[in-house]
């Protein structure tokens, strides 16, 4: 069902906040003002709700049609095993976790189960953490499913309920109540999902008693490892990319700070090759300073962070070769696909970079089977750096 907030009493509505409980996010973090009006503090960033408001819920109107998959190419043998795994567990009513290395083609592996679920009349949410990835994935899926209306839903976008498949950020689940029969959650071990009880409540609220879940990521957190071990989740791993080439193994380079001459020499050297380059820094402030620093050295570069308004424009200019060095925070940690790039992580021992993050960043290179370089630069090696490198080596040993 679709849920909206009303400022007026409605016979079939329910109070948004009642006796310390928020019916919108299922939380209990409320506070009364001097008039006795009770507010939900957890929902505040997503529109104010209080005890004088009502939630109106209604069934979303959709049309039944025949959905078809028109992929245009064959999946690799490994991708077929992943696709079959998801379809089999969906048919058996079993929740599943698909672990696949960066660039394995998770989106393509989930298409068959999406089509099967749509043709059974199921309502599907494909939950992806980052807006830029949603835009890319929505375009790809729409090209594969010519008769399916695919909706991209994130902050600031108007929702058209007639769409068949909804690809959305986890925050947008707040719009729905017991709506989805199948929930596909990508990068479940990454920000903003990790230790976020608010988003966990939204997932629970927007699903129903019979909902099935598909979780996907390149890494598996301890929480999901436990669920897999206890047989609550079926598990399958895809250890190779679709082109079957090894993952790039990170090289450790000692460097004292982002202004270390070794870093600048490395960037200048790589900048002379035909490849572009993504340079990761652990904070927005450092990214801004580093951009000015490189610009002063006549290195053509740009910056992308969560604060940049026109992110899509920056990414498009980078892909078109208008500049070769893209400075980034962890906003480009996952999901976004680039071709013919090298990667440098500056201050890789910073606590911002955990094992999963470093594995994902390293996975930005070699997506098309090309040889590429991943450099972890830092004053010292962190446990996360060592574990990330070890895990990538382990992936490469598996066939």
Short mmCIF file of C-alpha atoms in Angstrom, two decimals:
data_model
loop_
_atom_site.label_atom_id
_atom_site.label_comp_id
_atom_site.label_asym_id
_atom_site.label_seq_id
_atom_site.Cartn_x
_atom_site.Cartn_y
_atom_site.Cartn_z
CA UNK A 1 0.00 0.00 0.00
CA UNK A 2 0.97 3.60 -0.55
CA UNK A 3 1.08 5.75 2.55
CA UNK A 4 0.70 9.52 2.77
CA UNK A 5 0.39 12.03 5.61
CA UNK A 6 -2.78 14.08 6.15
CA UNK A 7 -3.19 17.08 8.42
CA UNK A 8 -6.91 16.36 8.71
CA UNK A 9 -8.95 13.75 10.53
CA UNK A 10 -9.97 10.82 8.37
CA UNK A 11 -12.28 7.91 9.32
CA UNK A 12 -10.05 5.33 7.65
CA UNK A 13 -6.76 6.96 8.66
CA UNK A 14 -4.60 6.10 11.67
CA UNK A 15 -2.83 8.53 13.95
CA UNK A 16 0.71 9.15 12.76
CA UNK A 17 2.07 9.29 16.31
CA UNK A 18 0.17 7.72 19.18
CA UNK A 19 1.16 7.05 22.79
CA UNK A 20 4.90 7.25 22.19
CA UNK A 21 4.85 5.18 18.98
CA UNK A 22 5.29 6.42 15.41
CA UNK A 23 3.16 4.43 12.99
CA UNK A 24 5.09 5.87 10.06
CA UNK A 25 8.53 4.48 10.90
CA UNK A 26 7.52 2.06 13.68
CA UNK A 27 9.83 3.86 16.11
CA UNK A 28 9.48 5.03 19.70
CA UNK A 29 11.74 8.08 19.64
CA UNK A 30 9.08 10.70 20.30
CA UNK A 31 8.83 13.95 22.23
CA UNK A 32 5.94 16.19 23.29
CA UNK A 33 5.92 19.96 22.96
CA UNK A 34 4.40 22.41 25.48
CA UNK A 35 0.93 21.83 23.95
CA UNK A 36 1.13 18.07 24.42
CA UNK A 37 1.57 17.41 20.67
CA UNK A 38 3.83 14.39 20.20
CA UNK A 39 6.49 14.36 17.45
CA UNK A 40 8.56 11.55 15.96
CA UNK A 41 12.21 12.60 16.10
CA UNK A 42 13.39 9.77 13.81
CA UNK A 43 11.07 10.87 10.99
CA UNK A 44 11.95 14.54 11.24
CA UNK A 45 14.39 14.52 8.30
CA UNK A 46 11.75 12.90 6.08
CA UNK A 47 8.90 15.32 6.79
CA UNK A 48 7.46 16.22 10.16
CA UNK A 49 4.89 13.87 11.67
CA UNK A 50 3.05 14.40 14.94
CA UNK A 51 0.06 13.18 16.92
CA UNK A 52 -2.31 15.65 15.21
CA UNK A 53 -1.65 14.06 11.79
CA UNK A 54 -3.06 10.93 10.17
CA UNK A 55 -1.64 8.28 7.86
CA UNK A 56 -3.76 7.41 4.85
CA UNK A 57 -3.00 4.02 3.30
CA UNK A 58 -4.41 2.67 0.06
CA UNK A 59 -3.69 -0.11 -2.40
CA UNK A 60 -1.43 0.91 -5.27
CA UNK A 61 -2.99 0.62 -8.70
CA UNK A 62 -1.04 -1.54 -11.13
CA UNK A 63 -1.90 -3.36 -14.36
CA UNK A 64 -1.22 -7.03 -15.03
CA UNK A 65 0.80 -7.66 -18.19
CA UNK A 66 3.26 -10.11 -19.68
CA UNK A 67 6.86 -9.20 -18.85
CA UNK A 68 9.69 -10.46 -21.03
CA UNK A 69 13.48 -10.45 -20.70
CA UNK A 70 15.37 -9.31 -23.78
CA UNK A 71 18.97 -9.46 -22.67
CA UNK A 72 20.65 -9.43 -26.08
CA UNK A 73 23.61 -11.55 -24.94
CA UNK A 74 24.30 -14.77 -23.05
CA UNK A 75 25.17 -14.83 -19.38
CA UNK A 76 28.51 -16.40 -18.50
CA UNK A 77 28.42 -19.86 -16.89
CA UNK A 78 29.01 -18.34 -13.45
CA UNK A 79 26.30 -15.74 -13.99
CA UNK A 80 23.87 -18.49 -14.99
CA UNK A 81 24.56 -20.32 -11.72
CA UNK A 82 23.84 -17.10 -9.82
CA UNK A 83 20.64 -16.47 -11.75
CA UNK A 84 19.47 -20.07 -11.29
CA UNK A 85 20.25 -19.88 -7.57
CA UNK A 86 18.01 -16.82 -7.14
CA UNK A 87 15.14 -18.26 -9.21
CA UNK A 88 15.27 -21.61 -7.40
CA UNK A 89 15.15 -20.05 -3.94
CA UNK A 90 12.40 -17.65 -4.97
CA UNK A 91 10.35 -20.59 -6.27
CA UNK A 92 10.96 -22.48 -3.00
CA UNK A 93 10.03 -19.47 -0.85
CA UNK A 94 13.54 -19.12 0.59
CA UNK A 95 15.39 -15.87 1.31
CA UNK A 96 18.83 -15.74 -0.30
CA UNK A 97 22.19 -13.99 -0.24
CA UNK A 98 24.20 -13.66 -3.44
CA UNK A 99 27.82 -12.71 -2.86
CA UNK A 100 29.52 -11.65 -6.07
CA UNK A 101 32.85 -9.93 -6.64
CA UNK A 102 32.76 -6.37 -7.97
CA UNK A 103 32.00 -6.43 -11.67
CA UNK A 104 30.50 -9.95 -11.67
CA UNK A 105 27.22 -8.61 -13.06
CA UNK A 106 24.79 -8.88 -10.14
CA UNK A 107 22.20 -6.77 -11.97
CA UNK A 108 22.12 -9.19 -14.91
CA UNK A 109 21.90 -12.16 -12.56
CA UNK A 110 18.79 -10.84 -10.83
CA UNK A 111 16.81 -10.16 -14.02
CA UNK A 112 15.28 -13.61 -14.45
CA UNK A 113 13.87 -13.70 -10.93
CA UNK A 114 12.48 -10.19 -11.41
CA UNK A 115 10.62 -11.24 -14.56
CA UNK A 116 9.29 -14.40 -12.91
CA UNK A 117 8.04 -12.44 -9.89
CA UNK A 118 6.43 -9.74 -12.04
CA UNK A 119 4.60 -12.33 -14.12
CA UNK A 120 3.19 -13.79 -10.90
CA UNK A 121 1.81 -10.36 -10.00
CA UNK A 122 4.39 -9.72 -7.27
CA UNK A 123 5.27 -6.16 -6.31
CA UNK A 124 9.03 -5.67 -6.27
CA UNK A 125 11.36 -3.19 -4.59
CA UNK A 126 14.96 -3.10 -5.81
CA UNK A 127 16.68 -1.19 -3.01
CA UNK A 128 20.02 0.47 -3.83
CA UNK A 129 21.83 2.84 -1.43
CA UNK A 130 23.13 5.49 -3.85
CA UNK A 131 21.20 7.68 -6.27
CA UNK A 132 23.79 7.66 -9.07
CA UNK A 133 23.80 3.87 -9.07
CA UNK A 134 20.00 3.80 -9.18
CA UNK A 135 20.06 5.94 -12.32
CA UNK A 136 22.55 3.63 -14.05
CA UNK A 137 20.81 0.41 -13.01
CA UNK A 138 17.34 1.69 -13.96
CA UNK A 139 18.50 2.50 -17.51
CA UNK A 140 20.10 -0.93 -17.90
CA UNK A 141 17.09 -2.84 -16.57
CA UNK A 142 14.69 -0.81 -18.71
CA UNK A 143 16.70 -1.76 -21.81
CA UNK A 144 16.48 -5.46 -20.83
CA UNK A 145 12.74 -5.40 -19.98
CA UNK A 146 11.07 -3.61 -22.91
CA UNK A 147 7.48 -4.15 -21.73
CA UNK A 148 8.12 -3.24 -18.09
CA UNK A 149 7.76 0.27 -16.69
CA UNK A 150 10.79 0.88 -14.45
CA UNK A 151 10.67 3.65 -11.85
CA UNK A 152 13.66 5.38 -10.24
CA UNK A 153 12.63 6.72 -6.84
CA UNK A 154 14.81 8.94 -4.66
CA UNK A 155 14.60 12.27 -2.87
CA UNK A 156 13.00 15.03 -4.96
CA UNK A 157 11.49 12.66 -7.55
CA UNK A 158 7.73 12.52 -8.08
CA UNK A 159 6.37 8.98 -7.70
CA UNK A 160 4.15 7.51 -10.41
CA UNK A 161 2.40 4.50 -8.88
CA UNK A 162 1.65 2.89 -12.25
CA UNK A 163 5.23 1.62 -12.62
CA UNK A 164 5.82 -2.14 -12.52
CA UNK A 165 9.28 -2.22 -10.96
CA UNK A 166 10.47 0.31 -8.38
CA UNK A 167 14.20 0.92 -7.94
CA UNK A 168 14.66 3.14 -4.91
CA UNK A 169 16.86 4.31 -2.07
CA UNK A 170 16.14 2.69 1.31
CA UNK A 171 14.87 6.02 2.68
CA UNK A 172 12.04 6.04 0.11
CA UNK A 173 10.58 2.87 1.65
CA UNK A 174 8.94 5.25 4.13
CA UNK A 175 6.27 5.87 1.46
CA UNK A 176 4.99 2.28 1.61
CA UNK A 177 3.18 -0.05 3.99
CA UNK A 178 3.21 -3.85 3.50
CA UNK A 179 3.61 -3.16 -0.23
CA UNK A 180 6.34 -5.46 -1.53
CA UNK A 181 6.28 -9.21 -2.10
CA UNK A 182 9.91 -9.37 -3.19
CA UNK A 183 12.63 -7.09 -1.87
CA UNK A 184 16.03 -7.09 -3.55
CA UNK A 185 18.53 -5.24 -1.38
CA UNK A 186 21.87 -4.41 -2.95
CA UNK A 187 25.05 -3.62 -0.99
CA UNK A 188 23.28 -4.58 2.22
CA UNK A 189 26.50 -4.41 4.23
CA UNK A 190 27.30 -0.82 3.21
CA UNK A 191 26.31 2.66 4.30
CA UNK A 192 23.55 3.58 5.04
CA UNK A 193 22.27 0.10 6.00
CA UNK A 194 24.97 -0.85 8.50
CA UNK A 195 23.71 -0.54 12.11
CA UNK A 196 20.83 1.67 10.92
CA UNK A 197 17.78 0.58 12.92
CA UNK A 198 15.61 3.24 11.27
CA UNK A 199 16.17 1.77 7.79
CA UNK A 200 15.73 -1.76 9.11
CA UNK A 201 12.31 -0.72 10.40
CA UNK A 202 11.40 0.76 7.00
CA UNK A 203 12.33 -2.50 5.28
CA UNK A 204 10.13 -4.42 7.72
CA UNK A 205 7.23 -1.96 7.42
CA UNK A 206 7.23 -1.90 3.60
CA UNK A 207 7.33 -5.72 3.31
CA UNK A 208 4.53 -8.12 4.21
CA UNK A 209 4.28 -11.42 6.06
CA UNK A 210 4.97 -13.46 2.92
CA UNK A 211 7.70 -11.24 1.45
CA UNK A 212 10.86 -12.85 0.14
CA UNK A 213 14.25 -11.16 0.37
CA UNK A 214 17.29 -11.25 -1.89
CA UNK A 215 20.45 -9.69 -0.47
CA UNK A 216 23.45 -8.94 -2.67
CA UNK A 217 26.96 -7.67 -2.03
CA UNK A 218 30.61 -8.33 -2.74
CA UNK A 219 31.24 -8.81 0.97
CA UNK A 220 29.29 -10.48 3.78
CA UNK A 221 29.03 -8.85 7.20
CA UNK A 222 29.05 -10.84 10.45
CA UNK A 223 25.29 -10.31 10.82
CA UNK A 224 24.54 -12.06 7.53
CA UNK A 225 27.22 -14.71 8.00
CA UNK A 226 25.36 -15.77 11.14
CA UNK A 227 22.02 -15.92 9.30
CA UNK A 228 23.64 -18.02 6.56
CA UNK A 229 25.27 -20.39 9.07
CA UNK A 230 21.92 -20.83 10.85
CA UNK A 231 20.26 -21.62 7.48
CA UNK A 232 17.93 -18.62 7.54
CA UNK A 233 19.48 -17.54 4.24
CA UNK A 234 20.47 -19.61 1.22
CA UNK A 235 23.96 -18.58 0.09
CA UNK A 236 25.81 -18.61 -3.21
CA UNK A 237 29.09 -17.00 -4.19
CA UNK A 238 30.30 -15.78 -7.59
CA UNK A 239 34.11 -15.52 -7.20
CA UNK A 240 34.93 -14.30 -10.72
CA UNK A 241 33.87 -11.48 -13.01
CA UNK A 242 31.93 -12.25 -16.16
CA UNK A 243 35.10 -11.96 -18.30
CA UNK A 244 36.90 -14.38 -15.92
CA UNK A 245 39.94 -12.11 -15.47
CA UNK A 246 41.60 -11.79 -12.05
CA UNK A 247 40.75 -8.88 -9.80
CA UNK A 248 43.47 -6.24 -9.50
CA UNK A 249 45.47 -6.88 -6.34
CA UNK A 250 46.20 -3.66 -4.41
CA UNK A 251 49.80 -2.50 -4.14
CA UNK A 252 50.87 -0.87 -0.86
CA UNK A 253 52.91 2.33 -1.15
CA UNK A 254 54.23 4.20 1.87
CA UNK A 255 53.38 7.90 1.87
CA UNK A 256 53.25 10.25 4.84
CA UNK A 257 50.39 12.54 3.73
CA UNK A 258 48.36 13.56 0.69
CA UNK A 259 51.05 16.14 -0.15
CA UNK A 260 53.83 13.56 -0.10
CA UNK A 261 55.99 13.95 -3.23
CA UNK A 262 55.63 10.22 -3.91
CA UNK A 263 51.88 10.64 -4.30
CA UNK A 264 52.27 13.53 -6.72
CA UNK A 265 54.89 11.69 -8.75
CA UNK A 266 52.64 8.61 -8.89
CA UNK A 267 49.66 10.65 -10.10
CA UNK A 268 51.76 12.44 -12.71
CA UNK A 269 53.17 9.12 -13.94
CA UNK A 270 49.74 7.44 -14.20
CA UNK A 271 48.29 10.57 -15.78
CA UNK A 272 50.62 10.07 -18.75
CA UNK A 273 49.01 6.73 -19.60
CA UNK A 274 45.85 6.27 -21.66
CA UNK A 275 43.82 5.43 -18.57
CA UNK A 276 41.84 7.82 -16.41
CA UNK A 277 42.25 7.79 -12.64
CA UNK A 278 40.06 7.94 -9.53
CA UNK A 279 41.81 9.28 -6.44
CA UNK A 280 40.02 8.54 -3.15
CA UNK A 281 40.46 10.65 -0.04
CA UNK A 282 38.86 10.03 3.37
CA UNK A 283 37.04 13.37 3.79
CA UNK A 284 35.34 16.11 1.80
CA UNK A 285 37.67 18.73 3.28
CA UNK A 286 40.76 16.83 2.15
CA UNK A 287 39.23 16.31 -1.28
CA UNK A 288 38.69 20.05 -1.74
CA UNK A 289 42.24 20.87 -0.64
CA UNK A 290 43.72 18.16 -2.85
CA UNK A 291 41.79 19.38 -5.88
CA UNK A 292 43.22 22.86 -5.44
CA UNK A 293 46.66 21.37 -4.94
CA UNK A 294 46.53 19.32 -8.18
CA UNK A 295 45.03 22.24 -10.11
CA UNK A 296 47.99 24.34 -8.99
CA UNK A 297 50.26 21.69 -10.51
CA UNK A 298 48.40 22.01 -13.84
CA UNK A 299 46.78 18.59 -13.47
CA UNK A 300 43.31 18.64 -15.03
CA UNK A 301 40.97 17.23 -12.39
CA UNK A 302 37.56 17.52 -10.75
CA UNK A 303 35.95 16.57 -7.45
CA UNK A 304 32.85 14.57 -6.54
CA UNK A 305 31.41 14.39 -3.01
CA UNK A 306 27.99 14.25 -1.38
CA UNK A 307 28.03 18.06 -1.37
CA UNK A 308 28.40 18.39 -5.14
CA UNK A 309 25.02 19.33 -6.61
CA UNK A 310 25.57 18.22 -10.21
CA UNK A 311 27.12 14.80 -9.60
CA UNK A 312 25.77 13.31 -12.83
CA UNK A 313 27.39 16.08 -14.84
CA UNK A 314 30.78 15.51 -13.19
CA UNK A 315 30.60 11.77 -13.84
CA UNK A 316 29.55 12.30 -17.46
CA UNK A 317 32.46 14.70 -18.09
CA UNK A 318 34.85 12.16 -16.55
CA UNK A 319 33.51 9.33 -18.71
CA UNK A 320 33.81 11.53 -21.81
CA UNK A 321 37.45 12.31 -21.03
CA UNK A 322 37.09 16.03 -20.35
CA UNK A 323 39.47 15.45 -17.45
CA UNK A 324 41.50 12.37 -16.47
CA UNK A 325 41.73 12.65 -12.67
CA UNK A 326 38.57 12.37 -10.58
CA UNK A 327 38.98 13.05 -6.86
CA UNK A 328 36.36 11.31 -4.76
CA UNK A 329 35.26 10.46 -1.25
CA UNK A 330 33.69 7.05 -0.59
CA UNK A 331 30.62 8.24 -2.50
CA UNK A 332 32.04 6.25 -5.45
CA UNK A 333 32.88 3.28 -3.28
CA UNK A 334 30.33 0.96 -4.85
CA UNK A 335 28.16 0.21 -7.83
CA UNK A 336 29.17 2.84 -10.36
CA UNK A 337 30.92 1.31 -13.37
CA UNK A 338 33.88 2.97 -15.07
CA UNK A 339 35.97 1.65 -17.93
CA UNK A 340 39.72 1.96 -18.39
CA UNK A 341 40.61 3.49 -15.01
CA UNK A 342 43.27 3.14 -12.35
CA UNK A 343 42.59 3.78 -8.65
CA UNK A 344 44.60 5.42 -5.90
CA UNK A 345 43.49 5.46 -2.26
CA UNK A 346 45.27 8.15 -0.26
CA UNK A 347 45.60 7.66 3.51
CA UNK A 348 44.22 4.17 3.04
CA UNK A 349 44.80 3.37 6.72
CA UNK A 350 42.20 5.96 7.73
CA UNK A 351 39.36 4.45 9.79
CA UNK A 352 36.90 5.55 7.06
CA UNK A 353 38.26 2.69 4.96
CA UNK A 354 37.25 -0.67 6.43
CA UNK A 355 37.91 -4.01 4.75
CA UNK A 356 34.64 -4.04 2.79
CA UNK A 357 35.11 -0.46 1.60
CA UNK A 358 38.63 -1.12 0.33
CA UNK A 359 37.50 -4.27 -1.51
CA UNK A 360 34.74 -2.30 -3.18
CA UNK A 361 37.04 0.58 -4.14
CA UNK A 362 39.56 -1.86 -5.62
CA UNK A 363 36.67 -3.31 -7.60
CA UNK A 364 36.24 -0.09 -9.59
CA UNK A 365 39.07 -1.15 -11.92
CA UNK A 366 39.32 -3.85 -14.57
CA UNK A 367 35.55 -4.03 -15.15
CA UNK A 368 36.01 -4.72 -18.85
CA UNK A 369 38.84 -7.21 -18.39
CA UNK A 370 41.55 -4.59 -18.91
CA UNK A 371 44.72 -4.56 -16.83
CA UNK A 372 44.65 -1.85 -14.18
CA UNK A 373 46.47 -0.61 -11.10
CA UNK A 374 45.12 -0.20 -7.55
CA UNK A 375 47.38 1.63 -5.11
CA UNK A 376 46.81 1.90 -1.34
CA UNK A 377 48.95 4.80 -0.12
CA UNK A 378 49.45 5.37 3.56
CA UNK A 379 52.01 5.98 6.28
CA UNK A 380 51.42 2.49 7.68
CA UNK A 381 49.42 -0.63 6.90
CA UNK A 382 46.08 -1.02 8.64
CA UNK A 383 44.41 -4.36 9.40
CA UNK A 384 41.70 -3.40 6.91
CA UNK A 385 44.27 -2.88 4.13
CA UNK A 386 45.91 -6.25 4.78
CA UNK A 387 42.58 -8.10 5.06
CA UNK A 388 41.19 -6.48 1.90
CA UNK A 389 44.26 -7.48 -0.11
CA UNK A 390 44.17 -11.01 1.32
CA UNK A 391 40.47 -11.39 0.44
CA UNK A 392 41.06 -10.24 -3.16
CA UNK A 393 43.89 -12.76 -3.52
CA UNK A 394 41.53 -15.47 -2.19
CA UNK A 395 38.87 -14.47 -4.76
CA UNK A 396 41.45 -14.81 -7.55
CA UNK A 397 42.30 -18.36 -6.45
CA UNK A 398 38.70 -19.51 -6.80
CA UNK A 399 37.33 -20.68 -10.13
#
